[in-house]
Amino acid sequence: RRWRWSRQRGQRAARGGPGGRRGAMGKAAKTRKFAQVKRMIKTSDPRIKKNQAKLEDKAKEERKKAGPRFVERTPTALFFKYNEQLGPPYHIIVDTNFINFSIRNKLDMVRSMMDCLFAKCIPVILDSVMAELEKLGPKYRVALRLAKDPRFMRMPGYLEKGHYADDDIVNTVKQHRCFIVATCDKDLRRRIRKIPGVPIMYISQRKYTIERMPEAFGAPK
């Protein structure tokens, strides 16, 4: 009897029945899957040839729009970040708010510039700055009268009429690195700091001071 029982148990184990080791662990219950459908590709799938052609055309158009990459040339006047082209008489491009703050602090522009740099200074007013002063109206008539001073030099801008004066100043300074920019506008100063070799003049402690110009001995430290 024992022999028969052990033989039956071995047969059950081989089949995976409840008497063997396989049966002791249990079977994973498999559920039938009903209404199975093959997966369909979307019409917008990039693997379709028509869509591939459209993507290629789009990439070509983007390349055409991008055009050749423009790399700015470093000016020959620069020795690292020091501008060798700057020298007396200094030409200083003046911004709108610099004129207004000079009037508010009761500073004579030409005399204060000369006290700062210990050299002859010629304030330069671009057409865009003059147009901006004219648009401001009668409130800024004193600033406009000061801008029309015969000691000030008038200069046309590089950008067309209607452009913002700050953009015109930045563009002019990029083209010619022989100017100093006088402004109290923080955004414009931040933009000009990215251009190497261009000193920035501003008002501090009711005096004109200048940054990025070590030979300005009259500037307050």
mmCIF file with all atom_site columns, C-alpha atoms in Angstrom:
data_model
loop_
_atom_site.group_PDB
_atom_site.id
_atom_site.type_symbol
_atom_site.label_atom_id
_atom_site.label_alt_id
_atom_site.label_comp_id
_atom_site.label_asym_id
_atom_site.label_entity_id
_atom_site.label_seq_id
_atom_site.pdbx_PDB_ins_code
_atom_site.Cartn_x
_atom_site.Cartn_y
_atom_site.Cartn_z
_atom_site.occupancy
_atom_site.B_iso_or_equiv
_atom_site.pdbx_formal_charge
_atom_site.auth_seq_id
_atom_site.auth_comp_id
_atom_site.auth_asym_id
_atom_site.auth_atom_id
_atom_site.pdbx_PDB_model_num
ATOM 1   C CA . ARG A 1 1   ? 0.000   0.000   0.000   1.00 0.00 ? 1   ARG A CA 1
ATOM 2   C CA . ARG A 1 2   ? 2.777   2.404   0.922   1.00 0.00 ? 2   ARG A CA 1
ATOM 3   C CA . TRP A 1 3   ? 4.470   1.761   -2.398  1.00 0.00 ? 3   TRP A CA 1
ATOM 4   C CA . ARG A 1 4   ? 1.271   2.440   -4.351  1.00 0.00 ? 4   ARG A CA 1
ATOM 5   C CA . TRP A 1 5   ? 0.586   5.624   -2.389  1.00 0.00 ? 5   TRP A CA 1
ATOM 6   C CA . SER A 1 6   ? 4.094   7.015   -2.986  1.00 0.00 ? 6   SER A CA 1
ATOM 7   C CA . ARG A 1 7   ? 3.842   6.107   -6.703  1.00 0.00 ? 7   ARG A CA 1
ATOM 8   C CA . GLN A 1 8   ? 0.498   7.917   -7.057  1.00 0.00 ? 8   GLN A CA 1
ATOM 9   C CA . ARG A 1 9   ? 1.929   10.918  -5.224  1.00 0.00 ? 9   ARG A CA 1
ATOM 10  C CA . GLY A 1 10  ? 4.913   11.070  -7.648  1.00 0.00 ? 10  GLY A CA 1
ATOM 11  C CA . GLN A 1 11  ? 2.543   10.915  -10.647 1.00 0.00 ? 11  GLN A CA 1
ATOM 12  C CA . ARG A 1 12  ? 0.477   13.764  -9.232  1.00 0.00 ? 12  ARG A CA 1
ATOM 13  C CA . ALA A 1 13  ? 3.605   15.842  -8.642  1.00 0.00 ? 13  ALA A CA 1
ATOM 14  C CA . ALA A 1 14  ? 4.676   15.316  -12.266 1.00 0.00 ? 14  ALA A CA 1
ATOM 15  C CA . ARG A 1 15  ? 1.250   16.481  -13.451 1.00 0.00 ? 15  ARG A CA 1
ATOM 16  C CA . GLY A 1 16  ? 1.237   19.471  -11.086 1.00 0.00 ? 16  GLY A CA 1
ATOM 17  C CA . GLY A 1 17  ? -1.630  18.193  -8.968  1.00 0.00 ? 17  GLY A CA 1
ATOM 18  C CA . PRO A 1 18  ? -2.446  19.051  -5.360  1.00 0.00 ? 18  PRO A CA 1
ATOM 19  C CA . GLY A 1 19  ? -0.308  16.236  -3.938  1.00 0.00 ? 19  GLY A CA 1
ATOM 20  C CA . GLY A 1 20  ? 3.007   17.463  -5.470  1.00 0.00 ? 20  GLY A CA 1
ATOM 21  C CA . ARG A 1 21  ? 5.240   20.457  -4.917  1.00 0.00 ? 21  ARG A CA 1
ATOM 22  C CA . ARG A 1 22  ? 3.929   22.388  -7.936  1.00 0.00 ? 22  ARG A CA 1
ATOM 23  C CA . GLY A 1 23  ? 0.387   22.080  -6.651  1.00 0.00 ? 23  GLY A CA 1
ATOM 24  C CA . ALA A 1 24  ? 1.440   23.253  -3.186  1.00 0.00 ? 24  ALA A CA 1
ATOM 25  C CA . MET A 1 25  ? 2.523   26.653  -4.578  1.00 0.00 ? 25  MET A CA 1
ATOM 26  C CA . GLY A 1 26  ? -0.661  27.161  -6.616  1.00 0.00 ? 26  GLY A CA 1
ATOM 27  C CA . LYS A 1 27  ? -1.321  28.151  -10.216 1.00 0.00 ? 27  LYS A CA 1
ATOM 28  C CA . ALA A 1 28  ? -1.633  31.742  -11.471 1.00 0.00 ? 28  ALA A CA 1
ATOM 29  C CA . ALA A 1 29  ? -5.236  32.253  -12.525 1.00 0.00 ? 29  ALA A CA 1
ATOM 30  C CA . LYS A 1 30  ? -5.463  33.206  -16.179 1.00 0.00 ? 30  LYS A CA 1
ATOM 31  C CA . THR A 1 31  ? -8.479  35.237  -17.258 1.00 0.00 ? 31  THR A CA 1
ATOM 32  C CA . ARG A 1 32  ? -9.731  35.043  -20.775 1.00 0.00 ? 32  ARG A CA 1
ATOM 33  C CA . LYS A 1 33  ? -9.462  38.226  -22.799 1.00 0.00 ? 33  LYS A CA 1
ATOM 34  C CA . PHE A 1 34  ? -12.626 39.017  -24.715 1.00 0.00 ? 34  PHE A CA 1
ATOM 35  C CA . ALA A 1 35  ? -13.157 41.380  -27.674 1.00 0.00 ? 35  ALA A CA 1
ATOM 36  C CA . GLN A 1 36  ? -9.451  41.888  -28.388 1.00 0.00 ? 36  GLN A CA 1
ATOM 37  C CA . VAL A 1 37  ? -8.789  44.374  -31.239 1.00 0.00 ? 37  VAL A CA 1
ATOM 38  C CA . LYS A 1 38  ? -5.535  45.063  -33.067 1.00 0.00 ? 38  LYS A CA 1
ATOM 39  C CA . ARG A 1 39  ? -3.921  48.387  -32.195 1.00 0.00 ? 39  ARG A CA 1
ATOM 40  C CA . MET A 1 40  ? -4.465  51.044  -34.863 1.00 0.00 ? 40  MET A CA 1
ATOM 41  C CA . ILE A 1 41  ? -1.865  53.708  -35.815 1.00 0.00 ? 41  ILE A CA 1
ATOM 42  C CA . LYS A 1 42  ? -3.028  57.296  -35.531 1.00 0.00 ? 42  LYS A CA 1
ATOM 43  C CA . THR A 1 43  ? -3.202  59.405  -38.682 1.00 0.00 ? 43  THR A CA 1
ATOM 44  C CA . SER A 1 44  ? -0.747  61.878  -37.117 1.00 0.00 ? 44  SER A CA 1
ATOM 45  C CA . ASP A 1 45  ? 1.853   59.190  -36.328 1.00 0.00 ? 45  ASP A CA 1
ATOM 46  C CA . PRO A 1 46  ? 5.345   60.230  -37.544 1.00 0.00 ? 46  PRO A CA 1
ATOM 47  C CA . ARG A 1 47  ? 6.042   56.720  -38.876 1.00 0.00 ? 47  ARG A CA 1
ATOM 48  C CA . ILE A 1 48  ? 3.622   57.298  -41.777 1.00 0.00 ? 48  ILE A CA 1
ATOM 49  C CA . LYS A 1 49  ? 5.427   58.419  -44.952 1.00 0.00 ? 49  LYS A CA 1
ATOM 50  C CA . LYS A 1 50  ? 3.131   61.417  -45.556 1.00 0.00 ? 50  LYS A CA 1
ATOM 51  C CA . ASN A 1 51  ? 3.793   62.746  -42.059 1.00 0.00 ? 51  ASN A CA 1
ATOM 52  C CA . GLN A 1 52  ? 7.541   62.186  -42.476 1.00 0.00 ? 52  GLN A CA 1
ATOM 53  C CA . ALA A 1 53  ? 7.510   64.303  -45.649 1.00 0.00 ? 53  ALA A CA 1
ATOM 54  C CA . LYS A 1 54  ? 5.608   67.079  -43.837 1.00 0.00 ? 54  LYS A CA 1
ATOM 55  C CA . LEU A 1 55  ? 8.120   67.061  -40.967 1.00 0.00 ? 55  LEU A CA 1
ATOM 56  C CA . GLU A 1 56  ? 11.046  67.276  -43.404 1.00 0.00 ? 56  GLU A CA 1
ATOM 57  C CA . ASP A 1 57  ? 9.440   70.266  -45.181 1.00 0.00 ? 57  ASP A CA 1
ATOM 58  C CA . LYS A 1 58  ? 8.869   71.993  -41.838 1.00 0.00 ? 58  LYS A CA 1
ATOM 59  C CA . ALA A 1 59  ? 12.520  71.430  -40.827 1.00 0.00 ? 59  ALA A CA 1
ATOM 60  C CA . LYS A 1 60  ? 13.709  72.898  -44.177 1.00 0.00 ? 60  LYS A CA 1
ATOM 61  C CA . GLU A 1 61  ? 11.564  76.029  -43.680 1.00 0.00 ? 61  GLU A CA 1
ATOM 62  C CA . GLU A 1 62  ? 12.983  76.522  -40.157 1.00 0.00 ? 62  GLU A CA 1
ATOM 63  C CA . ARG A 1 63  ? 16.536  76.235  -41.522 1.00 0.00 ? 63  ARG A CA 1
ATOM 64  C CA . LYS A 1 64  ? 15.768  78.876  -44.176 1.00 0.00 ? 64  LYS A CA 1
ATOM 65  C CA . LYS A 1 65  ? 14.307  81.230  -41.565 1.00 0.00 ? 65  LYS A CA 1
ATOM 66  C CA . ALA A 1 66  ? 17.299  80.771  -39.259 1.00 0.00 ? 66  ALA A CA 1
ATOM 67  C CA . GLY A 1 67  ? 19.771  81.693  -42.011 1.00 0.00 ? 67  GLY A CA 1
ATOM 68  C CA . PRO A 1 68  ? 23.539  81.915  -41.483 1.00 0.00 ? 68  PRO A CA 1
ATOM 69  C CA . ARG A 1 69  ? 24.783  82.427  -37.931 1.00 0.00 ? 69  ARG A CA 1
ATOM 70  C CA . PHE A 1 70  ? 26.159  85.922  -37.316 1.00 0.00 ? 70  PHE A CA 1
ATOM 71  C CA . VAL A 1 71  ? 29.187  86.206  -35.028 1.00 0.00 ? 71  VAL A CA 1
ATOM 72  C CA . GLU A 1 72  ? 30.250  89.686  -33.895 1.00 0.00 ? 72  GLU A CA 1
ATOM 73  C CA . ARG A 1 73  ? 33.829  90.659  -34.568 1.00 0.00 ? 73  ARG A CA 1
ATOM 74  C CA . THR A 1 74  ? 35.901  91.844  -31.638 1.00 0.00 ? 74  THR A CA 1
ATOM 75  C CA . PRO A 1 75  ? 37.041  95.448  -32.204 1.00 0.00 ? 75  PRO A CA 1
ATOM 76  C CA . THR A 1 76  ? 40.753  95.992  -32.782 1.00 0.00 ? 76  THR A CA 1
ATOM 77  C CA . ALA A 1 77  ? 40.768  98.928  -30.330 1.00 0.00 ? 77  ALA A CA 1
ATOM 78  C CA . LEU A 1 78  ? 40.254  96.618  -27.347 1.00 0.00 ? 78  LEU A CA 1
ATOM 79  C CA . PHE A 1 79  ? 43.129  95.326  -25.252 1.00 0.00 ? 79  PHE A CA 1
ATOM 80  C CA . PHE A 1 80  ? 41.212  92.614  -23.358 1.00 0.00 ? 80  PHE A CA 1
ATOM 81  C CA . LYS A 1 81  ? 38.402  94.793  -21.904 1.00 0.00 ? 81  LYS A CA 1
ATOM 82  C CA . TYR A 1 82  ? 40.329  98.081  -21.984 1.00 0.00 ? 82  TYR A CA 1
ATOM 83  C CA . ASN A 1 83  ? 39.354  100.419 -24.830 1.00 0.00 ? 83  ASN A CA 1
ATOM 84  C CA . GLU A 1 84  ? 42.422  102.129 -26.332 1.00 0.00 ? 84  GLU A CA 1
ATOM 85  C CA . GLN A 1 85  ? 40.266  104.195 -28.715 1.00 0.00 ? 85  GLN A CA 1
ATOM 86  C CA . LEU A 1 86  ? 38.908  106.424 -25.915 1.00 0.00 ? 86  LEU A CA 1
ATOM 87  C CA . GLY A 1 87  ? 40.731  109.708 -25.412 1.00 0.00 ? 87  GLY A CA 1
ATOM 88  C CA . PRO A 1 88  ? 40.129  113.443 -25.021 1.00 0.00 ? 88  PRO A CA 1
ATOM 89  C CA . PRO A 1 89  ? 37.985  115.120 -26.217 1.00 0.00 ? 89  PRO A CA 1
ATOM 90  C CA . TYR A 1 90  ? 35.538  112.517 -24.893 1.00 0.00 ? 90  TYR A CA 1
ATOM 91  C CA . HIS A 1 91  ? 32.259  112.101 -26.795 1.00 0.00 ? 91  HIS A CA 1
ATOM 92  C CA . ILE A 1 92  ? 29.467  111.187 -24.357 1.00 0.00 ? 92  ILE A CA 1
ATOM 93  C CA . ILE A 1 93  ? 26.087  109.915 -25.621 1.00 0.00 ? 93  ILE A CA 1
ATOM 94  C CA . VAL A 1 94  ? 23.434  111.330 -23.284 1.00 0.00 ? 94  VAL A CA 1
ATOM 95  C CA . ASP A 1 95  ? 20.160  109.574 -22.440 1.00 0.00 ? 95  ASP A CA 1
ATOM 96  C CA . THR A 1 96  ? 16.800  111.312 -21.741 1.00 0.00 ? 96  THR A CA 1
ATOM 97  C CA . ASN A 1 97  ? 16.686  110.533 -18.013 1.00 0.00 ? 97  ASN A CA 1
ATOM 98  C CA . PHE A 1 98  ? 20.324  111.667 -17.561 1.00 0.00 ? 98  PHE A CA 1
ATOM 99  C CA . ILE A 1 99  ? 19.341  115.188 -18.713 1.00 0.00 ? 99  ILE A CA 1
ATOM 100 C CA . ASN A 1 100 ? 16.299  115.181 -16.388 1.00 0.00 ? 100 ASN A CA 1
ATOM 101 C CA . PHE A 1 101 ? 18.309  114.033 -13.352 1.00 0.00 ? 101 PHE A CA 1
ATOM 102 C CA . SER A 1 102 ? 21.046  116.604 -14.101 1.00 0.00 ? 102 SER A CA 1
ATOM 103 C CA . ILE A 1 103 ? 18.418  119.398 -14.031 1.00 0.00 ? 103 ILE A CA 1
ATOM 104 C CA . ARG A 1 104 ? 16.896  117.963 -10.836 1.00 0.00 ? 104 ARG A CA 1
ATOM 105 C CA . ASN A 1 105 ? 20.332  117.887 -9.110  1.00 0.00 ? 105 ASN A CA 1
ATOM 106 C CA . LYS A 1 106 ? 21.200  121.385 -10.513 1.00 0.00 ? 106 LYS A CA 1
ATOM 107 C CA . LEU A 1 107 ? 24.283  120.168 -12.377 1.00 0.00 ? 107 LEU A CA 1
ATOM 108 C CA . ASP A 1 108 ? 25.770  121.949 -15.393 1.00 0.00 ? 108 ASP A CA 1
ATOM 109 C CA . MET A 1 109 ? 26.311  119.010 -17.745 1.00 0.00 ? 109 MET A CA 1
ATOM 110 C CA . VAL A 1 110 ? 29.462  120.107 -19.617 1.00 0.00 ? 110 VAL A CA 1
ATOM 111 C CA . ARG A 1 111 ? 31.237  121.472 -16.504 1.00 0.00 ? 111 ARG A CA 1
ATOM 112 C CA . SER A 1 112 ? 30.334  118.404 -14.378 1.00 0.00 ? 112 SER A CA 1
ATOM 113 C CA . MET A 1 113 ? 31.587  116.055 -17.116 1.00 0.00 ? 113 MET A CA 1
ATOM 114 C CA . MET A 1 114 ? 34.890  117.951 -17.281 1.00 0.00 ? 114 MET A CA 1
ATOM 115 C CA . ASP A 1 115 ? 35.204  117.815 -13.468 1.00 0.00 ? 115 ASP A CA 1
ATOM 116 C CA . CYS A 1 116 ? 34.695  114.043 -13.627 1.00 0.00 ? 116 CYS A CA 1
ATOM 117 C CA . LEU A 1 117 ? 37.146  113.252 -16.443 1.00 0.00 ? 117 LEU A CA 1
ATOM 118 C CA . PHE A 1 118 ? 39.616  116.200 -16.182 1.00 0.00 ? 118 PHE A CA 1
ATOM 119 C CA . ALA A 1 119 ? 39.422  116.637 -19.960 1.00 0.00 ? 119 ALA A CA 1
ATOM 120 C CA . LYS A 1 120 ? 37.303  118.264 -22.661 1.00 0.00 ? 120 LYS A CA 1
ATOM 121 C CA . CYS A 1 121 ? 33.902  116.570 -23.041 1.00 0.00 ? 121 CYS A CA 1
ATOM 122 C CA . ILE A 1 122 ? 31.373  116.868 -25.880 1.00 0.00 ? 122 ILE A CA 1
ATOM 123 C CA . PRO A 1 123 ? 27.834  115.663 -25.032 1.00 0.00 ? 123 PRO A CA 1
ATOM 124 C CA . VAL A 1 124 ? 26.228  113.833 -27.984 1.00 0.00 ? 124 VAL A CA 1
ATOM 125 C CA . ILE A 1 125 ? 22.455  113.734 -28.490 1.00 0.00 ? 125 ILE A CA 1
ATOM 126 C CA . LEU A 1 126 ? 20.967  111.194 -30.915 1.00 0.00 ? 126 LEU A CA 1
ATOM 127 C CA . ASP A 1 127 ? 17.878  111.993 -32.993 1.00 0.00 ? 127 ASP A CA 1
ATOM 128 C CA . SER A 1 128 ? 15.884  109.298 -31.149 1.00 0.00 ? 128 SER A CA 1
ATOM 129 C CA . VAL A 1 129 ? 16.655  110.951 -27.762 1.00 0.00 ? 129 VAL A CA 1
ATOM 130 C CA . MET A 1 130 ? 15.593  114.358 -29.124 1.00 0.00 ? 130 MET A CA 1
ATOM 131 C CA . ALA A 1 131 ? 12.365  112.852 -30.482 1.00 0.00 ? 131 ALA A CA 1
ATOM 132 C CA . GLU A 1 132 ? 11.695  111.253 -27.080 1.00 0.00 ? 132 GLU A CA 1
ATOM 133 C CA . LEU A 1 133 ? 12.143  114.629 -25.322 1.00 0.00 ? 133 LEU A CA 1
ATOM 134 C CA . GLU A 1 134 ? 9.793   116.321 -27.804 1.00 0.00 ? 134 GLU A CA 1
ATOM 135 C CA . LYS A 1 135 ? 7.132   113.644 -27.185 1.00 0.00 ? 135 LYS A CA 1
ATOM 136 C CA . LEU A 1 136 ? 7.260   114.150 -23.398 1.00 0.00 ? 136 LEU A CA 1
ATOM 137 C CA . GLY A 1 137 ? 5.561   117.541 -23.807 1.00 0.00 ? 137 GLY A CA 1
ATOM 138 C CA . PRO A 1 138 ? 5.741   120.874 -21.945 1.00 0.00 ? 138 PRO A CA 1
ATOM 139 C CA . LYS A 1 139 ? 6.654   119.230 -18.609 1.00 0.00 ? 139 LYS A CA 1
ATOM 140 C CA . TYR A 1 140 ? 10.174  118.544 -19.950 1.00 0.00 ? 140 TYR A CA 1
ATOM 141 C CA . ARG A 1 141 ? 10.633  121.809 -21.904 1.00 0.00 ? 141 ARG A CA 1
ATOM 142 C CA . VAL A 1 142 ? 13.729  122.751 -19.810 1.00 0.00 ? 142 VAL A CA 1
ATOM 143 C CA . ALA A 1 143 ? 15.382  119.404 -20.739 1.00 0.00 ? 143 ALA A CA 1
ATOM 144 C CA . LEU A 1 144 ? 14.519  120.006 -24.406 1.00 0.00 ? 144 LEU A CA 1
ATOM 145 C CA . ARG A 1 145 ? 15.992  123.522 -24.289 1.00 0.00 ? 145 ARG A CA 1
ATOM 146 C CA . LEU A 1 146 ? 19.159  122.113 -22.704 1.00 0.00 ? 146 LEU A CA 1
ATOM 147 C CA . ALA A 1 147 ? 19.403  119.398 -25.398 1.00 0.00 ? 147 ALA A CA 1
ATOM 148 C CA . LYS A 1 148 ? 19.317  122.111 -28.079 1.00 0.00 ? 148 LYS A CA 1
ATOM 149 C CA . ASP A 1 149 ? 22.381  123.812 -26.551 1.00 0.00 ? 149 ASP A CA 1
ATOM 150 C CA . PRO A 1 150 ? 24.966  124.653 -29.306 1.00 0.00 ? 150 PRO A CA 1
ATOM 151 C CA . ARG A 1 151 ? 27.724  123.004 -27.209 1.00 0.00 ? 151 ARG A CA 1
ATOM 152 C CA . PHE A 1 152 ? 25.921  119.655 -27.650 1.00 0.00 ? 152 PHE A CA 1
ATOM 153 C CA . MET A 1 153 ? 26.621  117.597 -30.755 1.00 0.00 ? 153 MET A CA 1
ATOM 154 C CA . ARG A 1 154 ? 23.660  116.212 -32.709 1.00 0.00 ? 154 ARG A CA 1
ATOM 155 C CA . MET A 1 155 ? 24.059  112.801 -34.354 1.00 0.00 ? 155 MET A CA 1
ATOM 156 C CA . PRO A 1 156 ? 21.676  110.611 -36.395 1.00 0.00 ? 156 PRO A CA 1
ATOM 157 C CA . GLY A 1 157 ? 20.859  107.163 -35.008 1.00 0.00 ? 157 GLY A CA 1
ATOM 158 C CA . TYR A 1 158 ? 21.410  103.826 -36.705 1.00 0.00 ? 158 TYR A CA 1
ATOM 159 C CA . LEU A 1 159 ? 17.812  102.669 -36.312 1.00 0.00 ? 159 LEU A CA 1
ATOM 160 C CA . GLU A 1 160 ? 14.823  104.049 -38.215 1.00 0.00 ? 160 GLU A CA 1
ATOM 161 C CA . LYS A 1 161 ? 12.417  106.617 -36.769 1.00 0.00 ? 161 LYS A CA 1
ATOM 162 C CA . GLY A 1 162 ? 9.971   105.298 -34.176 1.00 0.00 ? 162 GLY A CA 1
ATOM 163 C CA . HIS A 1 163 ? 12.432  102.977 -32.443 1.00 0.00 ? 163 HIS A CA 1
ATOM 164 C CA . TYR A 1 164 ? 13.106  103.137 -28.723 1.00 0.00 ? 164 TYR A CA 1
ATOM 165 C CA . ALA A 1 165 ? 15.989  105.473 -27.796 1.00 0.00 ? 165 ALA A CA 1
ATOM 166 C CA . ASP A 1 166 ? 17.712  102.837 -25.606 1.00 0.00 ? 166 ASP A CA 1
ATOM 167 C CA . ASP A 1 167 ? 17.909  100.391 -28.540 1.00 0.00 ? 167 ASP A CA 1
ATOM 168 C CA . ASP A 1 168 ? 19.365  103.138 -30.730 1.00 0.00 ? 168 ASP A CA 1
ATOM 169 C CA . ILE A 1 169 ? 22.044  103.979 -28.123 1.00 0.00 ? 169 ILE A CA 1
ATOM 170 C CA . VAL A 1 170 ? 23.023  100.300 -27.722 1.00 0.00 ? 170 VAL A CA 1
ATOM 171 C CA . ASN A 1 171 ? 23.233  99.845  -31.499 1.00 0.00 ? 171 ASN A CA 1
ATOM 172 C CA . THR A 1 172 ? 25.368  102.994 -31.960 1.00 0.00 ? 172 THR A CA 1
ATOM 173 C CA . VAL A 1 173 ? 27.767  101.948 -29.189 1.00 0.00 ? 173 VAL A CA 1
ATOM 174 C CA . LYS A 1 174 ? 28.142  98.464  -30.702 1.00 0.00 ? 174 LYS A CA 1
ATOM 175 C CA . GLN A 1 175 ? 29.055  99.948  -34.084 1.00 0.00 ? 175 GLN A CA 1
ATOM 176 C CA . HIS A 1 176 ? 31.526  102.533 -32.713 1.00 0.00 ? 176 HIS A CA 1
ATOM 177 C CA . ARG A 1 177 ? 33.413  101.888 -29.474 1.00 0.00 ? 177 ARG A CA 1
ATOM 178 C CA . CYS A 1 178 ? 34.627  105.495 -29.185 1.00 0.00 ? 178 CYS A CA 1
ATOM 179 C CA . PHE A 1 179 ? 31.733  106.740 -27.019 1.00 0.00 ? 179 PHE A CA 1
ATOM 180 C CA . ILE A 1 180 ? 30.907  106.947 -23.320 1.00 0.00 ? 180 ILE A CA 1
ATOM 181 C CA . VAL A 1 181 ? 27.224  106.429 -22.434 1.00 0.00 ? 181 VAL A CA 1
ATOM 182 C CA . ALA A 1 182 ? 25.654  108.735 -19.819 1.00 0.00 ? 182 ALA A CA 1
ATOM 183 C CA . THR A 1 183 ? 22.476  107.239 -18.324 1.00 0.00 ? 183 THR A CA 1
ATOM 184 C CA . CYS A 1 184 ? 20.721  106.690 -14.986 1.00 0.00 ? 184 CYS A CA 1
ATOM 185 C CA . ASP A 1 185 ? 18.488  103.902 -16.359 1.00 0.00 ? 185 ASP A CA 1
ATOM 186 C CA . LYS A 1 186 ? 19.330  100.576 -14.637 1.00 0.00 ? 186 LYS A CA 1
ATOM 187 C CA . ASP A 1 187 ? 18.103  98.429  -17.557 1.00 0.00 ? 187 ASP A CA 1
ATOM 188 C CA . LEU A 1 188 ? 20.188  100.343 -20.102 1.00 0.00 ? 188 LEU A CA 1
ATOM 189 C CA . ARG A 1 189 ? 23.244  100.169 -17.831 1.00 0.00 ? 189 ARG A CA 1
ATOM 190 C CA . ARG A 1 190 ? 22.772  96.395  -17.548 1.00 0.00 ? 190 ARG A CA 1
ATOM 191 C CA . ARG A 1 191 ? 22.632  96.104  -21.339 1.00 0.00 ? 191 ARG A CA 1
ATOM 192 C CA . ILE A 1 192 ? 25.725  98.261  -21.899 1.00 0.00 ? 192 ILE A CA 1
ATOM 193 C CA . ARG A 1 193 ? 27.750  96.301  -19.314 1.00 0.00 ? 193 ARG A CA 1
ATOM 194 C CA . LYS A 1 194 ? 27.509  93.319  -21.680 1.00 0.00 ? 194 LYS A CA 1
ATOM 195 C CA . ILE A 1 195 ? 29.359  95.330  -24.372 1.00 0.00 ? 195 ILE A CA 1
ATOM 196 C CA . PRO A 1 196 ? 33.098  95.355  -23.556 1.00 0.00 ? 196 PRO A CA 1
ATOM 197 C CA . GLY A 1 197 ? 35.051  98.619  -23.669 1.00 0.00 ? 197 GLY A CA 1
ATOM 198 C CA . VAL A 1 198 ? 32.133  101.054 -23.195 1.00 0.00 ? 198 VAL A CA 1
ATOM 199 C CA . PRO A 1 199 ? 32.304  103.173 -19.977 1.00 0.00 ? 199 PRO A CA 1
ATOM 200 C CA . ILE A 1 200 ? 29.045  104.235 -18.280 1.00 0.00 ? 200 ILE A CA 1
ATOM 201 C CA . MET A 1 201 ? 28.527  107.660 -16.671 1.00 0.00 ? 201 MET A CA 1
ATOM 202 C CA . TYR A 1 202 ? 25.804  108.178 -14.058 1.00 0.00 ? 202 TYR A CA 1
ATOM 203 C CA . ILE A 1 203 ? 24.921  110.458 -11.131 1.00 0.00 ? 203 ILE A CA 1
ATOM 204 C CA . SER A 1 204 ? 26.002  109.514 -7.593  1.00 0.00 ? 204 SER A CA 1
ATOM 205 C CA . GLN A 1 205 ? 26.123  111.781 -4.494  1.00 0.00 ? 205 GLN A CA 1
ATOM 206 C CA . ARG A 1 206 ? 25.041  114.780 -6.636  1.00 0.00 ? 206 ARG A CA 1
ATOM 207 C CA . LYS A 1 207 ? 28.107  114.317 -8.851  1.00 0.00 ? 207 LYS A CA 1
ATOM 208 C CA . TYR A 1 208 ? 28.927  112.579 -12.094 1.00 0.00 ? 208 TYR A CA 1
ATOM 209 C CA . THR A 1 209 ? 30.801  109.311 -11.711 1.00 0.00 ? 209 THR A CA 1
ATOM 210 C CA . ILE A 1 210 ? 31.949  106.750 -14.240 1.00 0.00 ? 210 ILE A CA 1
ATOM 211 C CA . GLU A 1 211 ? 32.499  103.008 -14.217 1.00 0.00 ? 211 GLU A CA 1
ATOM 212 C CA . ARG A 1 212 ? 34.867  100.836 -16.301 1.00 0.00 ? 212 ARG A CA 1
ATOM 213 C CA . MET A 1 213 ? 37.278  103.740 -16.819 1.00 0.00 ? 213 MET A CA 1
ATOM 214 C CA . PRO A 1 214 ? 40.316  103.730 -14.491 1.00 0.00 ? 214 PRO A CA 1
ATOM 215 C CA . GLU A 1 215 ? 41.798  107.011 -15.801 1.00 0.00 ? 215 GLU A CA 1
ATOM 216 C CA . ALA A 1 216 ? 38.781  109.070 -14.636 1.00 0.00 ? 216 ALA A CA 1
ATOM 217 C CA . PHE A 1 217 ? 40.523  110.611 -11.584 1.00 0.00 ? 217 PHE A CA 1
ATOM 218 C CA . GLY A 1 218 ? 37.792  113.154 -10.877 1.00 0.00 ? 218 GLY A CA 1
ATOM 219 C CA . ALA A 1 219 ? 35.059  110.533 -10.383 1.00 0.00 ? 219 ALA A CA 1
ATOM 220 C CA . PRO A 1 220 ? 34.055  109.944 -6.716  1.00 0.00 ? 220 PRO A CA 1
ATOM 221 C CA . LYS A 1 221 ? 35.159  106.468 -5.571  1.00 0.00 ? 221 LYS A CA 1
#
